[in-house]
CSV table of C-alpha atoms and ligand atoms in Angstrom, one decimal:
chain,number,residue,atom,x,y,z
A,1,MET,CA,117.4,60.4,83.2
A,2,MET,CA,120.7,60.5,84.9
A,3,ILE,CA,121.6,57.1,83.9
A,4,ALA,CA,120.0,57.4,80.0
A,5,ILE,CA,122.4,60.5,79.7
A,6,SER,CA,125.5,59.0,80.8
A,7,ALA,CA,125.4,55.9,78.6
A,8,THR,CA,124.4,58.3,75.8
A,9,PHE,CA,128.0,60.0,76.6
A,10,MET,CA,130.0,56.9,76.9
A,11,ILE,CA,128.6,55.1,73.6
A,12,PHE,CA,130.3,58.9,72.2
A,13,PHE,CA,133.1,58.6,73.9
A,14,LEU,CA,133.6,55.0,73.1
A,15,CYS,CA,133.6,55.5,69.3
A,16,SER,CA,135.0,58.7,69.8
A,17,PRO,CA,138.0,58.5,72.5
A,18,SER,CA,140.3,61.7,71.6
A,19,VAL,CA,143.7,61.7,71.1
A,20,ALA,CA,146.3,64.0,73.7
A,21,ILE,CA,148.2,66.3,71.7
A,22,LEU,CA,151.6,65.6,73.1
A,23,ILE,CA,153.1,68.8,73.6
A,24,THR,CA,156.7,68.2,74.6
A,25,ARG,CA,158.7,64.9,76.6
A,26,LEU,CA,160.8,65.5,79.8
A,27,PRO,CA,163.7,63.9,79.1
A,28,LEU,CA,165.3,62.0,82.9
A,29,PRO,CA,169.0,61.4,83.3
A,30,SER,CA,169.9,58.3,81.3
A,31,PRO,CA,169.7,55.6,82.5
A,32,VAL,CA,166.9,55.4,85.1
A,33,THR,CA,163.5,54.9,83.8
A,34,GLY,CA,159.9,54.4,85.6
A,35,PRO,CA,158.6,58.0,86.4
A,36,GLU,CA,155.4,55.9,87.4
A,37,SER,CA,153.7,58.6,89.5
A,38,VAL,CA,154.1,62.5,89.4
A,39,ALA,CA,153.8,65.6,92.1
A,40,PHE,CA,154.0,68.8,92.5
A,41,ASP,CA,154.6,71.2,95.4
A,42,ARG,CA,152.3,74.3,97.1
A,43,ASN,CA,154.2,76.7,94.8
A,44,GLY,CA,154.0,74.7,91.7
A,45,GLY,CA,157.4,73.4,91.2
A,46,GLY,CA,158.0,70.4,89.5
A,47,PRO,CA,157.1,67.8,88.4
A,48,TYR,CA,158.3,65.5,91.0
A,49,VAL,CA,159.1,62.0,90.2
A,50,GLY,CA,160.0,58.4,91.7
A,51,VAL,CA,162.6,56.2,89.2
A,52,SER,CA,164.3,53.4,89.2
A,53,ASP,CA,167.1,53.7,91.2
A,54,GLY,CA,165.2,54.8,94.3
A,55,ARG,CA,166.0,58.7,93.4
A,56,ILE,CA,162.8,61.1,93.5
A,57,LEU,CA,163.9,63.9,90.9
A,58,LYS,CA,162.5,67.1,90.5
A,59,TYR,CA,162.3,68.9,87.5
A,60,ALA,CA,164.0,72.5,87.5
A,61,GLY,CA,163.7,73.8,83.8
A,62,PRO,CA,164.7,73.2,80.5
A,63,THR,CA,168.3,73.9,81.2
A,64,GLU,CA,168.7,71.8,84.1
A,65,GLY,CA,166.2,68.8,83.5
A,66,PHE,CA,165.5,66.6,86.1
A,67,LYS,CA,167.7,67.0,89.4
A,68,GLU,CA,168.4,65.0,92.4
A,69,TYR,CA,165.8,65.8,95.4
A,70,ALA,CA,165.4,63.0,97.6
A,71,PHE,CA,165.8,59.4,98.2
A,72,THR,CA,163.4,56.4,100.4
A,73,SER,CA,165.4,54.4,101.4
A,74,PRO,CA,167.9,55.2,105.0
A,75,ASN,CA,170.4,52.9,104.3
A,76,ARG,CA,170.9,53.9,100.1
A,77,ASN,CA,174.2,54.0,98.8
A,78,LYS,CA,175.0,56.5,96.0
A,79,THR,CA,177.8,54.0,94.6
A,80,ILE,CA,175.6,50.6,94.5
A,81,CYS,CA,172.3,52.5,93.6
A,82,ASP,CA,172.3,55.3,90.9
A,83,GLY,CA,171.4,54.6,87.5
A,84,LEU,CA,170.1,51.4,88.9
A,85,ALA,CA,167.6,49.6,86.3
A,86,ASP,CA,164.0,49.0,87.7
A,87,PHE,CA,162.9,45.0,88.9
A,88,SER,CA,166.7,44.6,90.0
A,89,GLU,CA,167.2,42.9,93.2
A,90,LEU,CA,169.1,45.9,94.3
A,91,GLN,CA,165.9,47.9,94.5
A,92,ALA,CA,164.9,46.4,98.3
A,93,THR,CA,167.7,48.3,99.7
A,94,CYS,CA,167.9,51.5,97.1
A,95,GLY,CA,164.0,51.6,97.6
A,96,ARG,CA,161.3,51.9,94.7
A,97,PRO,CA,159.4,55.3,95.2
A,98,LEU,CA,156.0,54.6,93.3
A,99,GLY,CA,152.6,57.1,94.3
A,100,LEU,CA,153.8,60.6,95.4
A,101,ARG,CA,151.8,63.5,96.8
A,102,PHE,CA,152.9,66.7,98.7
A,103,ASN,CA,151.4,67.6,101.8
A,104,HIS,CA,150.7,71.5,100.5
A,105,GLN,CA,150.4,72.7,104.4
A,106,THR,CA,153.5,71.0,105.0
A,107,ASN,CA,155.2,70.8,102.0
A,108,GLU,CA,156.3,67.4,103.3
A,109,LEU,CA,156.4,64.9,100.4
A,110,TYR,CA,154.9,61.8,101.1
A,111,VAL,CA,155.8,58.5,99.5
A,112,ALA,CA,154.7,54.9,98.9
A,113,ASP,CA,157.9,52.5,98.2
A,114,ALA,CA,157.5,49.1,97.0
A,115,TYR,CA,160.3,48.1,99.6
A,116,SER,CA,160.7,50.8,102.2
A,117,GLY,CA,157.2,51.4,103.5
A,118,LEU,CA,155.5,54.6,103.8
A,119,ILE,CA,158.5,57.3,103.6
A,120,LYS,CA,158.3,61.2,104.9
A,121,ILE,CA,160.4,63.8,103.0
A,122,GLY,CA,161.1,67.2,104.7
A,123,PRO,CA,160.2,69.8,102.7
A,124,ASN,CA,164.0,70.8,101.8
A,125,GLY,CA,164.1,67.1,100.6
A,126,GLY,CA,166.9,64.7,101.2
A,127,ALA,CA,167.2,61.5,103.9
A,128,PRO,CA,163.5,59.9,104.3
A,129,THR,CA,162.0,59.6,107.1
A,130,GLN,CA,160.2,56.3,108.2
A,131,CYS,CA,157.1,56.6,108.8
A,132,PHE,CA,155.9,53.1,109.9
A,133,LYS,CA,158.7,52.7,112.6
A,134,ASP,CA,157.0,53.4,115.7
A,135,ILE,CA,153.9,51.8,114.7
A,136,GLN,CA,152.6,49.4,117.7
A,137,PRO,CA,150.9,46.0,115.9
A,138,GLN,CA,148.2,45.7,118.4
A,139,GLN,CA,147.2,49.1,116.9
A,140,GLU,CA,144.7,47.6,114.2
A,141,ASN,CA,147.3,44.8,113.6
A,142,VAL,CA,149.5,46.9,111.0
A,143,ASN,CA,151.8,44.4,109.8
A,144,THR,CA,155.0,46.9,110.6
A,145,THR,CA,157.0,45.4,107.3
A,146,LEU,CA,154.7,46.5,104.9
A,147,GLY,CA,155.7,45.4,101.9
A,148,PHE,CA,155.3,46.4,98.2
A,149,LEU,CA,152.8,49.7,99.1
A,150,ASP,CA,152.1,51.5,95.2
A,151,GLY,CA,149.2,54.2,95.5
A,152,LEU,CA,149.3,57.4,97.9
A,153,ASP,CA,147.4,60.5,98.1
A,154,VAL,CA,146.9,63.1,100.6
A,155,ASP,CA,143.6,64.8,102.0
A,156,VAL,CA,144.8,68.6,101.4
A,157,ASN,CA,142.9,69.9,104.4
A,158,SER,CA,143.1,67.6,107.0
A,159,GLY,CA,146.7,66.3,105.9
A,160,VAL,CA,145.1,62.1,106.3
A,161,VAL,CA,147.4,59.9,104.2
A,162,TYR,CA,145.5,57.2,102.3
A,163,PHE,CA,147.7,54.6,101.0
A,164,THR,CA,147.6,50.8,99.1
A,165,GLN,CA,149.8,48.1,99.3
A,166,ALA,CA,149.3,46.3,95.7
A,167,SER,CA,149.7,42.5,96.9
A,168,ALA,CA,151.3,40.9,100.7
A,169,ASN,CA,152.1,37.7,99.0
A,170,TYR,CA,154.2,39.6,95.8
A,171,ARG,CA,157.4,41.4,96.0
A,172,PHE,CA,158.1,44.8,93.0
A,173,LYS,CA,160.3,42.9,91.2
A,174,ASP,CA,158.0,39.9,90.6
A,175,ALA,CA,155.1,42.3,89.5
A,176,GLN,CA,154.8,41.0,86.2
A,177,ALA,CA,153.6,37.8,88.1
A,178,LEU,CA,151.4,39.6,90.2
A,179,GLN,CA,149.8,41.1,86.9
A,180,SER,CA,148.8,37.4,85.4
A,181,SER,CA,148.1,36.4,88.8
A,182,ARG,CA,144.2,36.3,90.5
A,183,ASP,CA,145.9,37.4,93.7
A,184,GLN,CA,143.8,39.5,95.7
A,185,SER,CA,146.0,40.4,98.9
A,186,GLY,CA,145.9,43.7,98.5
A,187,SER,CA,145.0,46.6,101.1
A,188,LEU,CA,144.2,50.2,101.5
A,189,PHE,CA,145.6,52.0,104.7
A,190,SER,CA,144.8,55.7,106.0
A,191,LEU,CA,148.0,57.1,108.4
A,192,ASP,CA,146.8,60.9,110.4
A,193,PRO,CA,150.0,62.2,111.1
A,194,LYS,CA,148.3,64.6,113.9
A,195,THR,CA,148.0,61.2,115.8
A,196,ASN,CA,149.9,58.7,114.2
A,197,GLN,CA,146.9,56.4,113.7
A,198,THR,CA,146.8,53.8,111.0
A,199,ARG,CA,143.8,52.0,110.1
A,200,VAL,CA,142.7,49.5,107.5
A,201,LEU,CA,139.9,50.4,105.2
A,202,MET,CA,139.8,47.7,102.8
A,203,ARG,CA,141.7,44.2,102.3
A,204,GLY,CA,140.8,41.3,99.3
A,205,LEU,CA,141.9,44.0,96.8
A,206,ALA,CA,143.0,42.4,93.6
A,207,LEU,CA,146.1,44.4,93.2
A,208,ALA,CA,145.2,47.4,94.5
A,209,SER,CA,147.6,49.8,92.2
A,210,GLY,CA,145.7,53.8,92.7
A,211,VAL,CA,143.9,56.0,95.4
A,212,ALA,CA,142.3,59.5,95.4
A,213,VAL,CA,140.6,61.1,98.0
A,214,SER,CA,137.6,63.2,97.1
A,215,ARG,CA,137.6,66.8,97.1
A,216,ASP,CA,135.4,67.0,100.7
A,217,GLY,CA,137.5,64.2,101.9
A,218,SER,CA,133.8,62.2,102.3
A,219,PHE,CA,135.2,59.3,100.7
A,220,VAL,CA,137.9,57.5,98.4
A,221,LEU,CA,138.9,55.7,95.5
A,222,VAL,CA,141.0,52.9,95.2
A,223,SER,CA,141.7,50.9,92.2
A,224,GLU,CA,141.7,47.3,91.4
A,225,TYR,CA,144.1,46.4,88.8
A,226,LEU,CA,142.9,42.7,88.4
A,227,ALA,CA,139.4,42.9,88.5
A,228,ASN,CA,139.0,46.3,86.3
A,229,ARG,CA,137.1,47.9,88.6
A,230,ILE,CA,137.2,51.4,90.9
A,231,GLN,CA,136.0,50.8,95.0
A,232,ARG,CA,134.5,54.3,96.7
A,233,PHE,CA,135.3,53.6,100.5
A,234,TRP,CA,133.1,56.0,102.0
A,235,LEU,CA,134.9,57.8,105.1
A,236,ARG,CA,131.8,60.4,106.2
A,237,GLY,CA,128.3,60.3,106.3
A,238,PRO,CA,125.5,57.7,106.4
A,239,ARG,CA,127.7,54.6,104.6
A,240,ALA,CA,130.6,55.2,106.6
A,241,ASN,CA,133.0,52.8,107.1
A,242,SER,CA,132.1,50.6,104.4
A,243,SER,CA,132.8,50.6,100.7
A,244,GLU,CA,130.8,49.8,96.9
A,245,LEU,CA,131.5,49.5,93.3
A,246,PHE,CA,132.5,52.7,92.0
A,247,LEU,CA,133.1,52.4,88.4
A,248,GLN,CA,133.5,48.3,86.2
A,249,LEU,CA,136.0,48.9,83.5
A,250,THR,CA,137.5,46.6,80.6
A,251,GLY,CA,140.8,47.8,80.8
A,252,ARG,CA,143.2,48.0,83.8
A,253,PRO,CA,143.0,50.9,86.1
A,254,ASP,CA,146.4,52.3,87.9
A,255,ASN,CA,146.6,55.3,89.9
A,256,ILE,CA,143.7,58.2,90.2
A,257,ARG,CA,144.3,61.8,90.4
A,258,SER,CA,141.8,64.4,91.3
A,259,ASN,CA,142.0,67.8,89.1
A,260,GLN,CA,140.8,71.5,90.9
A,261,ARG,CA,137.8,70.5,89.9
A,262,GLY,CA,137.1,67.6,92.0
A,263,GLN,CA,136.7,65.2,88.9
A,264,PHE,CA,139.4,61.8,88.4
A,265,TRP,CA,141.6,61.0,86.2
A,266,VAL,CA,142.5,57.3,86.2
A,267,ALA,CA,145.1,55.9,83.9
A,268,VAL,CA,143.5,52.7,82.6
A,269,ASN,CA,145.1,50.1,79.9
A,270,GLY,CA,144.0,47.7,77.4
A,271,ALA,CA,140.5,48.3,75.9
A,272,LEU,CA,139.7,51.7,77.3
A,273,GLY,CA,136.7,52.8,78.5
A,274,PRO,CA,133.5,51.6,80.7
A,275,ASN,CA,132.1,48.4,78.6
A,276,PRO,CA,133.2,47.8,75.4
A,277,PRO,CA,134.2,44.8,73.4
A,278,PRO,CA,137.6,42.8,74.4
A,279,ARG,CA,140.2,44.5,73.0
A,280,PRO,CA,143.7,42.4,73.2
A,281,THR,CA,146.0,45.2,72.6
A,282,ILE,CA,147.1,47.6,75.1
A,283,LEU,CA,146.1,51.1,74.8
A,284,PRO,CA,147.9,53.1,77.5
A,285,GLY,CA,144.7,56.0,78.3
A,286,GLY,CA,143.3,58.1,80.8
A,287,LEU,CA,140.0,58.5,81.7
A,288,ARG,CA,138.4,61.9,83.6
A,289,ILE,CA,135.6,61.0,85.8
A,290,SER,CA,132.9,63.0,87.6
A,291,GLU,CA,132.2,62.8,91.1
A,292,ASN,CA,129.6,60.7,90.7
A,293,GLY,CA,131.3,57.6,88.4
A,294,VAL,CA,130.0,59.5,85.5
A,295,ILE,CA,132.8,59.2,82.7
A,296,LEU,CA,133.7,62.7,81.1
A,297,GLN,CA,136.4,62.1,78.4
A,298,ILE,CA,138.3,59.0,77.1
A,299,LEU,CA,141.8,59.8,76.1
A,300,SER,CA,144.0,57.6,74.0
A,301,LEU,CA,148.1,58.5,75.2
A,302,VAL,CA,149.4,56.3,72.5
A,303,LYS,CA,151.6,58.9,70.6
A,304,GLU,CA,152.8,59.1,74.8
A,305,PHE,CA,153.9,55.8,75.3
A,306,GLY,CA,153.6,53.7,72.1
A,307,SER,CA,152.2,50.5,73.3
A,308,GLU,CA,153.8,51.0,77.1
A,309,ALA,CA,151.2,51.0,79.7
A,310,ALA,CA,150.5,54.2,81.5
A,311,SER,CA,150.4,54.6,85.2
A,312,GLU,CA,149.2,58.1,85.6
A,313,VAL,CA,147.6,61.2,84.1
A,314,HIS,CA,148.0,64.1,86.7
A,315,GLU,CA,146.4,67.4,85.5
A,316,HIS,CA,148.1,70.5,86.8
A,317,ASN,CA,147.8,74.4,85.1
A,318,GLY,CA,145.6,72.9,82.2
A,319,THR,CA,147.8,70.4,81.1
A,320,LEU,CA,148.6,66.5,81.5
A,321,TYR,CA,151.5,65.1,83.3
A,322,SER,CA,151.9,61.2,82.5
A,323,GLY,CA,153.6,58.7,84.1
A,324,SER,CA,154.7,55.1,83.1
A,325,LEU,CA,156.6,52.7,84.8
A,326,ARG,CA,158.7,51.7,81.1
A,327,ALA,CA,159.3,55.4,79.6
A,328,SER,CA,162.4,57.2,80.0
A,329,TYR,CA,160.8,60.4,80.0
A,330,VAL,CA,157.5,62.6,81.4
A,331,PRO,CA,154.9,63.7,78.8
A,332,ILE,CA,153.1,66.9,79.0
A,333,SER,CA,150.0,66.7,76.6
A,334,SER,CA,147.0,68.9,76.0
A,335,MET,CA,144.0,67.8,77.4
A,336,ILE,CA,142.2,68.3,73.8
B,401,LIG,C1,178.8,52.2,99.0
B,401,LIG,O1,179.6,51.0,98.2
B,401,LIG,C2,180.4,50.6,97.8
B,401,LIG,C3,180.7,49.9,97.0
B,401,LIG,O2,180.2,48.9,97.5
B,401,LIG,C4,181.9,50.9,99.1
B,401,LIG,O3,183.1,50.5,98.7
B,401,LIG,C5,181.5,51.7,100.1
B,401,LIG,O4,181.9,51.6,101.6
B,401,LIG,C6,179.8,51.9,100.4
B,401,LIG,N1,179.4,52.9,101.2
B,401,LIG,C7,178.8,52.9,102.3
B,401,LIG,C8,178.6,54.3,102.8
B,401,LIG,O5,178.4,51.9,102.7
B,402,LIG,C1,155.0,40.7,107.6
B,402,LIG,O1,155.2,40.9,106.7
B,402,LIG,C2,156.2,40.2,106.3
B,402,LIG,C3,156.9,40.6,104.7
B,402,LIG,O2,155.6,40.0,103.9
B,402,LIG,C4,155.6,38.7,106.2
B,402,LIG,O3,156.9,38.0,105.8
B,402,LIG,C5,155.1,38.2,108.0
B,402,LIG,O4,155.1,37.3,107.9
B,402,LIG,C6,154.8,39.5,108.1
B,402,LIG,N1,153.9,39.2,109.3
B,402,LIG,C7,152.4,39.3,109.7
B,402,LIG,C8,152.6,38.9,111.7
B,402,LIG,O5,151.9,38.8,108.8
B,403,LIG,C1,154.6,60.3,115.0
B,403,LIG,O1,155.5,59.3,114.3
B,403,LIG,C2,157.0,60.1,114.6
B,403,LIG,C3,158.1,59.1,113.9
B,403,LIG,O2,157.4,58.4,112.9
B,403,LIG,C4,157.2,61.3,115.4
B,403,LIG,O3,158.3,62.0,115.4
B,403,LIG,C5,155.8,62.3,116.1
B,403,LIG,O4,156.4,62.6,116.8
B,403,LIG,C6,155.3,61.1,116.1
B,403,LIG,N1,153.5,61.9,116.5
B,403,LIG,C7,152.8,61.3,117.3
B,403,LIG,C8,151.6,62.7,117.8
B,403,LIG,O5,153.2,61.0,118.2
B,404,LIG,C1,133.8,54.1,111.3
B,404,LIG,O1,135.1,53.4,112.0
B,404,LIG,C2,136.0,54.1,112.9
B,404,LIG,C3,137.4,53.3,113.4
B,404,LIG,O2,136.8,52.2,113.5
B,404,LIG,C4,135.3,54.7,113.7
B,404,LIG,O3,135.8,55.5,114.8
B,404,LIG,C5,134.2,55.1,113.4
B,404,LIG,O4,133.2,56.2,114.6
B,404,LIG,C6,133.0,54.7,112.1
B,404,LIG,N1,132.2,55.7,111.9
B,404,LIG,C7,130.8,55.0,111.8
B,404,LIG,C8,130.2,55.7,111.2
B,404,LIG,O5,130.7,54.2,111.8
B,405,LIG,C1,150.2,78.1,83.6
B,405,LIG,O1,150.1,77.3,82.4
B,405,LIG,C2,150.0,78.5,81.7
B,405,LIG,C3,149.4,79.1,80.1
B,405,LIG,O2,150.0,77.8,79.6
B,405,LIG,C4,151.6,79.4,81.5
B,405,LIG,O3,151.7,80.5,80.9
B,405,LIG,C5,152.0,79.4,82.9
B,405,LIG,O4,153.5,79.7,82.6
B,405,LIG,C6,151.5,78.1,83.4
B,405,LIG,N1,152.4,78.5,85.1
B,405,LIG,C7,153.4,77.4,85.6
B,405,LIG,C8,153.5,77.7,87.2
B,405,LIG,O5,153.5,76.6,85.1
């Protein structure tokens, strides 16, 4: 019965995906681009975004716009790096922040950087701390020079950080080649800041792009961009330490973000929805999914991004803030 109901919902929504209503666009300071992920601090301040030149910017209101908050590469040189374009070789020294999330207990910002690894920023912003510096190789066999980290989430209750390595074989500057490959070298990790213990939760992932932890901390979802699917890894309960298919899609899933009701928004590009006929055009959008994997809403973001891919859909205070690797702005949309 449950299955029949959800199938009906899917078909209904596939026939009529709703179109997000664009409220405004928050412009980035030219010429930087690529607000891949969006975060808010524990006081609701932000949005914070990581951009192409390795900085993290905080939105300070309509008059001031986006201001520099922090950076992710310990060796970053402002003269060389400020204003850098995306996919440049120099990002290896300037940094390229992707997934962002605050620990709301400490107001520290955790960042998955495509070149600098897992980064922590103190509550006043500024210079980064590299979390991976002290990890011993014998601890779970983690490669200390972790390349191309991508998605990140923080469990609000435990402070445990979950993050993905998109691929062990490709670098961020070769993201286009990775996107047309059959790579399966991505991984899902966790770091407990209380003990500094790092665990490898899943390996062999096909471009592990996004990650989100459930509201009760019993599981994490990880999106595999190249496999058009979302997997669930159980952290607690009878199936702890095992994974299962959560949702098969026809479009490419990127970041996953939970909302205050414990549901998830997934940025999806290409054909939107679980099982429509193949459609070749890029269609940026978001899917709202229940904790049980039922699709509750399919939202087109064509007005926000045109034919550019969306990387994140983030619900905050009743409106949606969207991320994209190519945009020069952060669109805010109503959810209807
Ligand atoms: C930053 O780069 C500029 C230009 O190459 C150079 O003149 C300057 O010394 C560098 N600054 C630091 C702190 O390395
Ligand atoms: C660690 O990663 C680097 C960069 O991806 C790679 O060159 C090196 O071979 C890896 N080391 C191990 C032990 O896997
Ligand atoms: C964890 O590592 C950081 C540096 O990366 C260090 O400052 C901190 O003391 C460590 N914490 C524990 C519990 O070992
Ligand atoms: C899951 O794995 C962790 C780390 O290896 C271990 O401590 C825990 O006991 C395991 N849980 C179950 C239910 O197997
Ligand atoms: C949240 O949304 C309400 C209604 O749209 C608005 O009045 C309020 O200022 C918003 N709060 C924040 C912190 O953005």
